[in-house]
Amino acid sequence: LLGDKEEVRVEEEEEEEERILNYTPPAQKSLQEIQDLDQEDQSLVKYKQMLLGGGPLLTDPSLPNVMVTRLTLMCDEAPGPISMKLTGDLDALKEEVFTLKEGANYRLKIHFKVSREIVAGLRYHQMTMKKQVKVDKLLLMVGSYGPRQEQQEFVGGVLQAPAGVMSRGEYQIKSRFIDDDKHVHLEWTWKLNIAKDWNI
């Protein structure tokens, strides 16, 4: 019951953030509808072919249209990669702890694949808690993407890890990828440790 209430609260906060941003989702069109538009405008046809690809993709219909495969914390100061695979056992991520040095600058890199139809308004939501108290939230507008054979990437702006004695310790982070249609493509929980140094 508490989990259900928390999910409702997160969704309400997401809707409020979008209202503040004055964001209105465009009308959803299928890939075929977009390709059929403006056939007489050759420059636009070429642009759509470059953006969406020239032909149909051969994909497994049993797979989801959007697969988020990896989340990476890009940090030049880090002694090694800080990256989590999102195609395996997500429950295992609840026990794995990723470490950032306090005050370090980093960026989030999202790896994903769109297989069949355009996904509109893909975005990343993150709620950070420490000792069951919400301390921060993050909304990244990832954008709209057409299907491609290869994986696609999005890199967000520079973020900074909290600093100071009181900020150190372990945080629980609840992440989700959602689109304009309120379809949740992936959600999971992971842990982040803010440490005095990389070796701690």
mmCIF file of C-alpha atoms in Angstrom:
data_model
loop_
_atom_site.group_PDB
_atom_site.id
_atom_site.type_symbol
_atom_site.label_atom_id
_atom_site.label_comp_id
_atom_site.label_asym_id
_atom_site.label_seq_id
_atom_site.Cartn_x
_atom_site.Cartn_y
_atom_site.Cartn_z
ATOM 1 C CA LEU A 1 0.000 0.000 0.000
ATOM 2 C CA LEU A 2 2.805 2.412 0.848
ATOM 3 C CA GLY A 3 4.498 1.553 -2.454
ATOM 4 C CA ASP A 4 1.288 2.332 -4.363
ATOM 5 C CA LYS A 5 0.958 5.717 -2.645
ATOM 6 C CA GLU A 6 4.576 6.535 -3.451
ATOM 7 C CA GLU A 7 4.068 5.708 -7.157
ATOM 8 C CA VAL A 8 1.004 7.984 -7.303
ATOM 9 C CA ARG A 9 2.960 10.786 -5.640
ATOM 10 C CA VAL A 10 5.838 10.420 -8.117
ATOM 11 C CA GLU A 11 3.440 10.514 -11.083
ATOM 12 C CA GLU A 12 1.707 13.622 -9.685
ATOM 13 C CA GLU A 13 5.074 15.352 -9.271
ATOM 14 C CA GLU A 14 6.054 14.453 -12.840
ATOM 15 C CA GLU A 15 2.809 15.904 -14.196
ATOM 16 C CA GLU A 16 3.333 19.091 -12.157
ATOM 17 C CA GLU A 17 6.878 19.479 -13.532
ATOM 18 C CA GLU A 18 5.577 19.144 -17.091
ATOM 19 C CA ARG A 19 2.839 21.713 -16.377
ATOM 20 C CA ILE A 20 5.451 24.171 -15.101
ATOM 21 C CA LEU A 21 7.554 23.539 -18.230
ATOM 22 C CA ASN A 22 4.410 24.310 -20.285
ATOM 23 C CA TYR A 23 4.998 21.141 -22.290
ATOM 24 C CA THR A 24 2.202 19.879 -24.540
ATOM 25 C CA PRO A 25 2.798 16.524 -26.275
ATOM 26 C CA PRO A 26 2.276 16.527 -30.066
ATOM 27 C CA ALA A 27 -0.362 14.316 -31.668
ATOM 28 C CA GLN A 28 0.997 10.791 -32.022
ATOM 29 C CA LYS A 29 1.565 9.543 -35.580
ATOM 30 C CA SER A 30 2.827 6.188 -36.750
ATOM 31 C CA LEU A 31 6.117 5.902 -38.611
ATOM 32 C CA GLN A 32 4.250 5.080 -41.827
ATOM 33 C CA GLU A 33 2.002 8.166 -41.491
ATOM 34 C CA ILE A 34 5.032 10.435 -41.112
ATOM 35 C CA GLN A 35 6.812 8.844 -44.072
ATOM 36 C CA ASP A 36 3.687 9.304 -46.238
ATOM 37 C CA LEU A 37 3.411 13.035 -45.481
ATOM 38 C CA ASP A 38 4.736 15.708 -47.911
ATOM 39 C CA GLN A 39 5.799 13.232 -50.596
ATOM 40 C CA GLU A 40 6.024 16.086 -53.141
ATOM 41 C CA ASP A 41 8.715 17.906 -51.129
ATOM 42 C CA GLN A 42 11.912 16.062 -52.072
ATOM 43 C CA SER A 43 14.136 17.918 -49.596
ATOM 44 C CA LEU A 44 11.768 16.972 -46.764
ATOM 45 C CA VAL A 45 11.619 13.366 -47.988
ATOM 46 C CA LYS A 46 15.432 13.186 -47.924
ATOM 47 C CA TYR A 47 15.521 14.738 -44.457
ATOM 48 C CA LYS A 48 13.019 12.173 -43.128
ATOM 49 C CA GLN A 49 15.029 9.344 -44.688
ATOM 50 C CA MET A 50 18.145 10.637 -42.923
ATOM 51 C CA LEU A 51 16.282 11.016 -39.624
ATOM 52 C CA LEU A 52 14.109 7.894 -39.734
ATOM 53 C CA GLY A 53 16.025 5.583 -42.044
ATOM 54 C CA GLY A 54 15.222 4.647 -45.587
ATOM 55 C CA GLY A 55 13.155 1.522 -45.087
ATOM 56 C CA PRO A 56 11.415 -0.816 -42.681
ATOM 57 C CA LEU A 57 13.438 -2.371 -39.884
ATOM 58 C CA LEU A 58 13.494 -6.131 -39.399
ATOM 59 C CA THR A 59 12.825 -6.493 -35.692
ATOM 60 C CA ASP A 60 11.473 -9.138 -33.370
ATOM 61 C CA PRO A 61 7.800 -8.199 -32.741
ATOM 62 C CA SER A 62 7.991 -9.783 -29.284
ATOM 63 C CA LEU A 63 10.560 -7.200 -28.157
ATOM 64 C CA PRO A 64 9.417 -3.846 -26.719
ATOM 65 C CA ASN A 65 9.514 -0.835 -29.035
ATOM 66 C CA VAL A 66 11.879 0.993 -26.679
ATOM 67 C CA MET A 67 14.652 -0.854 -24.851
ATOM 68 C CA VAL A 68 16.784 1.125 -22.429
ATOM 69 C CA THR A 69 20.019 -0.829 -22.228
ATOM 70 C CA ARG A 70 22.477 1.127 -20.079
ATOM 71 C CA LEU A 71 22.885 4.159 -17.824
ATOM 72 C CA THR A 72 26.368 5.620 -17.411
ATOM 73 C CA LEU A 73 27.607 8.302 -15.026
ATOM 74 C CA MET A 74 30.286 10.032 -17.108
ATOM 75 C CA CYS A 75 32.917 11.504 -14.802
ATOM 76 C CA ASP A 76 36.425 12.462 -15.950
ATOM 77 C CA GLU A 77 37.734 12.210 -12.379
ATOM 78 C CA ALA A 78 36.506 8.652 -11.800
ATOM 79 C CA PRO A 79 39.201 5.932 -11.718
ATOM 80 C CA GLY A 80 36.968 3.640 -13.793
ATOM 81 C CA PRO A 81 33.622 3.513 -15.617
ATOM 82 C CA ILE A 82 30.447 3.996 -13.567
ATOM 83 C CA SER A 83 27.885 2.157 -15.645
ATOM 84 C CA MET A 84 24.912 -0.110 -15.091
ATOM 85 C CA LYS A 85 23.516 -2.648 -17.529
ATOM 86 C CA LEU A 86 19.717 -2.434 -17.682
ATOM 87 C CA THR A 87 18.885 -5.523 -19.733
ATOM 88 C CA GLY A 88 19.571 -8.118 -17.050
ATOM 89 C CA ASP A 89 18.315 -8.684 -13.525
ATOM 90 C CA LEU A 90 17.191 -5.251 -12.317
ATOM 91 C CA ASP A 91 16.611 -6.573 -8.803
ATOM 92 C CA ALA A 92 20.346 -7.233 -8.540
ATOM 93 C CA LEU A 93 20.986 -3.495 -9.008
ATOM 94 C CA LYS A 94 19.226 -2.831 -5.698
ATOM 95 C CA GLU A 95 22.187 -4.435 -3.922
ATOM 96 C CA GLU A 96 24.972 -2.932 -6.061
ATOM 97 C CA VAL A 97 26.426 0.384 -4.874
ATOM 98 C CA PHE A 98 27.957 2.901 -7.293
ATOM 99 C CA THR A 99 30.351 5.487 -5.847
ATOM 100 C CA LEU A 100 30.889 9.159 -6.661
ATOM 101 C CA LYS A 101 33.376 11.421 -4.944
ATOM 102 C CA GLU A 102 31.689 14.350 -3.207
ATOM 103 C CA GLY A 103 31.540 17.489 -5.373
ATOM 104 C CA ALA A 104 32.487 15.617 -8.553
ATOM 105 C CA ASN A 105 31.013 16.823 -11.835
ATOM 106 C CA TYR A 106 29.336 14.169 -13.961
ATOM 107 C CA ARG A 107 26.839 13.699 -16.780
ATOM 108 C CA LEU A 108 24.223 11.008 -17.345
ATOM 109 C CA LYS A 109 24.486 9.042 -20.577
ATOM 110 C CA ILE A 110 21.486 6.969 -21.591
ATOM 111 C CA HIS A 111 21.810 4.121 -24.100
ATOM 112 C CA PHE A 112 18.591 2.906 -25.736
ATOM 113 C CA LYS A 113 17.147 1.301 -28.862
ATOM 114 C CA VAL A 114 13.931 2.161 -30.700
ATOM 115 C CA SER A 115 12.767 -0.771 -32.823
ATOM 116 C CA ARG A 116 9.493 -0.081 -34.657
ATOM 117 C CA GLU A 117 7.577 3.143 -34.057
ATOM 118 C CA ILE A 118 8.635 6.671 -33.151
ATOM 119 C CA VAL A 119 8.721 7.328 -29.418
ATOM 120 C CA ALA A 120 7.649 10.868 -28.564
ATOM 121 C CA GLY A 121 8.803 12.828 -25.549
ATOM 122 C CA LEU A 122 11.069 10.242 -23.980
ATOM 123 C CA ARG A 123 12.284 11.469 -20.603
ATOM 124 C CA TYR A 124 14.200 10.301 -17.588
ATOM 125 C CA HIS A 125 12.909 10.834 -14.035
ATOM 126 C CA GLN A 126 15.004 10.260 -10.961
ATOM 127 C CA MET A 127 14.012 10.524 -7.309
ATOM 128 C CA THR A 128 16.800 10.421 -4.714
ATOM 129 C CA MET A 129 16.212 9.396 -1.117
ATOM 130 C CA LYS A 130 18.463 9.178 1.932
ATOM 131 C CA LYS A 131 17.241 7.227 4.932
ATOM 132 C CA GLN A 132 13.747 7.105 3.354
ATOM 133 C CA VAL A 133 13.573 10.915 3.032
ATOM 134 C CA LYS A 134 13.387 12.484 -0.441
ATOM 135 C CA VAL A 135 16.339 14.821 -0.910
ATOM 136 C CA ASP A 136 16.358 15.491 -4.658
ATOM 137 C CA LYS A 137 14.590 14.861 -7.962
ATOM 138 C CA LEU A 138 15.726 15.153 -11.557
ATOM 139 C CA LEU A 139 13.860 15.394 -14.869
ATOM 140 C CA LEU A 140 15.753 15.067 -18.158
ATOM 141 C CA MET A 141 13.942 15.655 -21.439
ATOM 142 C CA VAL A 142 15.562 13.061 -23.710
ATOM 143 C CA GLY A 143 13.461 13.814 -26.808
ATOM 144 C CA SER A 144 11.654 12.015 -29.637
ATOM 145 C CA TYR A 145 13.343 9.305 -31.660
ATOM 146 C CA GLY A 146 12.607 7.157 -34.688
ATOM 147 C CA PRO A 147 13.535 3.481 -35.036
ATOM 148 C CA ARG A 148 17.124 2.563 -35.896
ATOM 149 C CA GLN A 149 19.029 -0.684 -36.299
ATOM 150 C CA GLU A 150 21.742 0.635 -33.985
ATOM 151 C CA GLN A 151 21.488 1.842 -30.401
ATOM 152 C CA GLN A 152 21.050 5.539 -29.785
ATOM 153 C CA GLU A 153 22.492 7.713 -27.016
ATOM 154 C CA PHE A 154 21.553 10.794 -25.051
ATOM 155 C CA VAL A 155 23.965 12.770 -22.847
ATOM 156 C CA GLY A 156 22.531 15.178 -20.287
ATOM 157 C CA GLY A 157 24.005 18.369 -18.899
ATOM 158 C CA VAL A 158 26.637 18.632 -16.182
ATOM 159 C CA LEU A 159 25.484 17.617 -12.703
ATOM 160 C CA GLN A 160 27.404 17.889 -9.443
ATOM 161 C CA ALA A 161 27.499 15.382 -6.626
ATOM 162 C CA PRO A 162 26.661 16.860 -3.219
ATOM 163 C CA ALA A 163 29.601 17.824 -1.011
ATOM 164 C CA GLY A 164 30.263 18.126 2.697
ATOM 165 C CA VAL A 165 30.266 15.801 5.689
ATOM 166 C CA MET A 166 26.474 15.732 5.951
ATOM 167 C CA SER A 167 26.063 14.771 2.285
ATOM 168 C CA ARG A 168 28.264 11.672 2.471
ATOM 169 C CA GLY A 169 26.722 8.249 2.659
ATOM 170 C CA GLU A 170 24.418 5.975 0.724
ATOM 171 C CA TYR A 171 21.444 7.184 -1.329
ATOM 172 C CA GLN A 172 18.624 5.144 -2.829
ATOM 173 C CA ILE A 173 17.630 6.263 -6.321
ATOM 174 C CA LYS A 174 14.400 5.376 -8.111
ATOM 175 C CA SER A 175 14.691 5.819 -11.876
ATOM 176 C CA ARG A 176 12.178 5.562 -14.678
ATOM 177 C CA PHE A 177 11.992 6.189 -18.418
ATOM 178 C CA ILE A 178 8.592 7.395 -19.608
ATOM 179 C CA ASP A 179 7.161 8.987 -22.756
ATOM 180 C CA ASP A 180 4.365 11.379 -23.754
ATOM 181 C CA ASP A 181 1.823 8.554 -23.674
ATOM 182 C CA LYS A 182 2.725 7.889 -20.009
ATOM 183 C CA HIS A 183 4.149 4.534 -21.057
ATOM 184 C CA VAL A 184 6.845 3.524 -18.574
ATOM 185 C CA HIS A 185 9.552 1.800 -20.612
ATOM 186 C CA LEU A 186 11.729 0.949 -17.632
ATOM 187 C CA GLU A 187 11.913 1.606 -13.907
ATOM 188 C CA TRP A 188 14.355 0.353 -11.329
ATOM 189 C CA THR A 189 16.044 1.171 -8.021
ATOM 190 C CA TRP A 190 19.779 1.550 -7.430
ATOM 191 C CA LYS A 191 22.210 2.865 -4.821
ATOM 192 C CA LEU A 192 24.736 5.696 -4.976
ATOM 193 C CA ASN A 193 27.406 6.271 -2.371
ATOM 194 C CA ILE A 194 28.817 9.793 -1.960
ATOM 195 C CA ALA A 195 32.313 9.380 -0.529
ATOM 196 C CA LYS A 196 35.127 11.646 0.624
ATOM 197 C CA ASP A 197 37.439 10.024 -1.909
ATOM 198 C CA TRP A 198 37.219 7.552 -4.793
ATOM 199 C CA ASN A 199 38.857 4.800 -2.759
ATOM 200 C CA ILE A 200 36.257 4.848 0.028
#
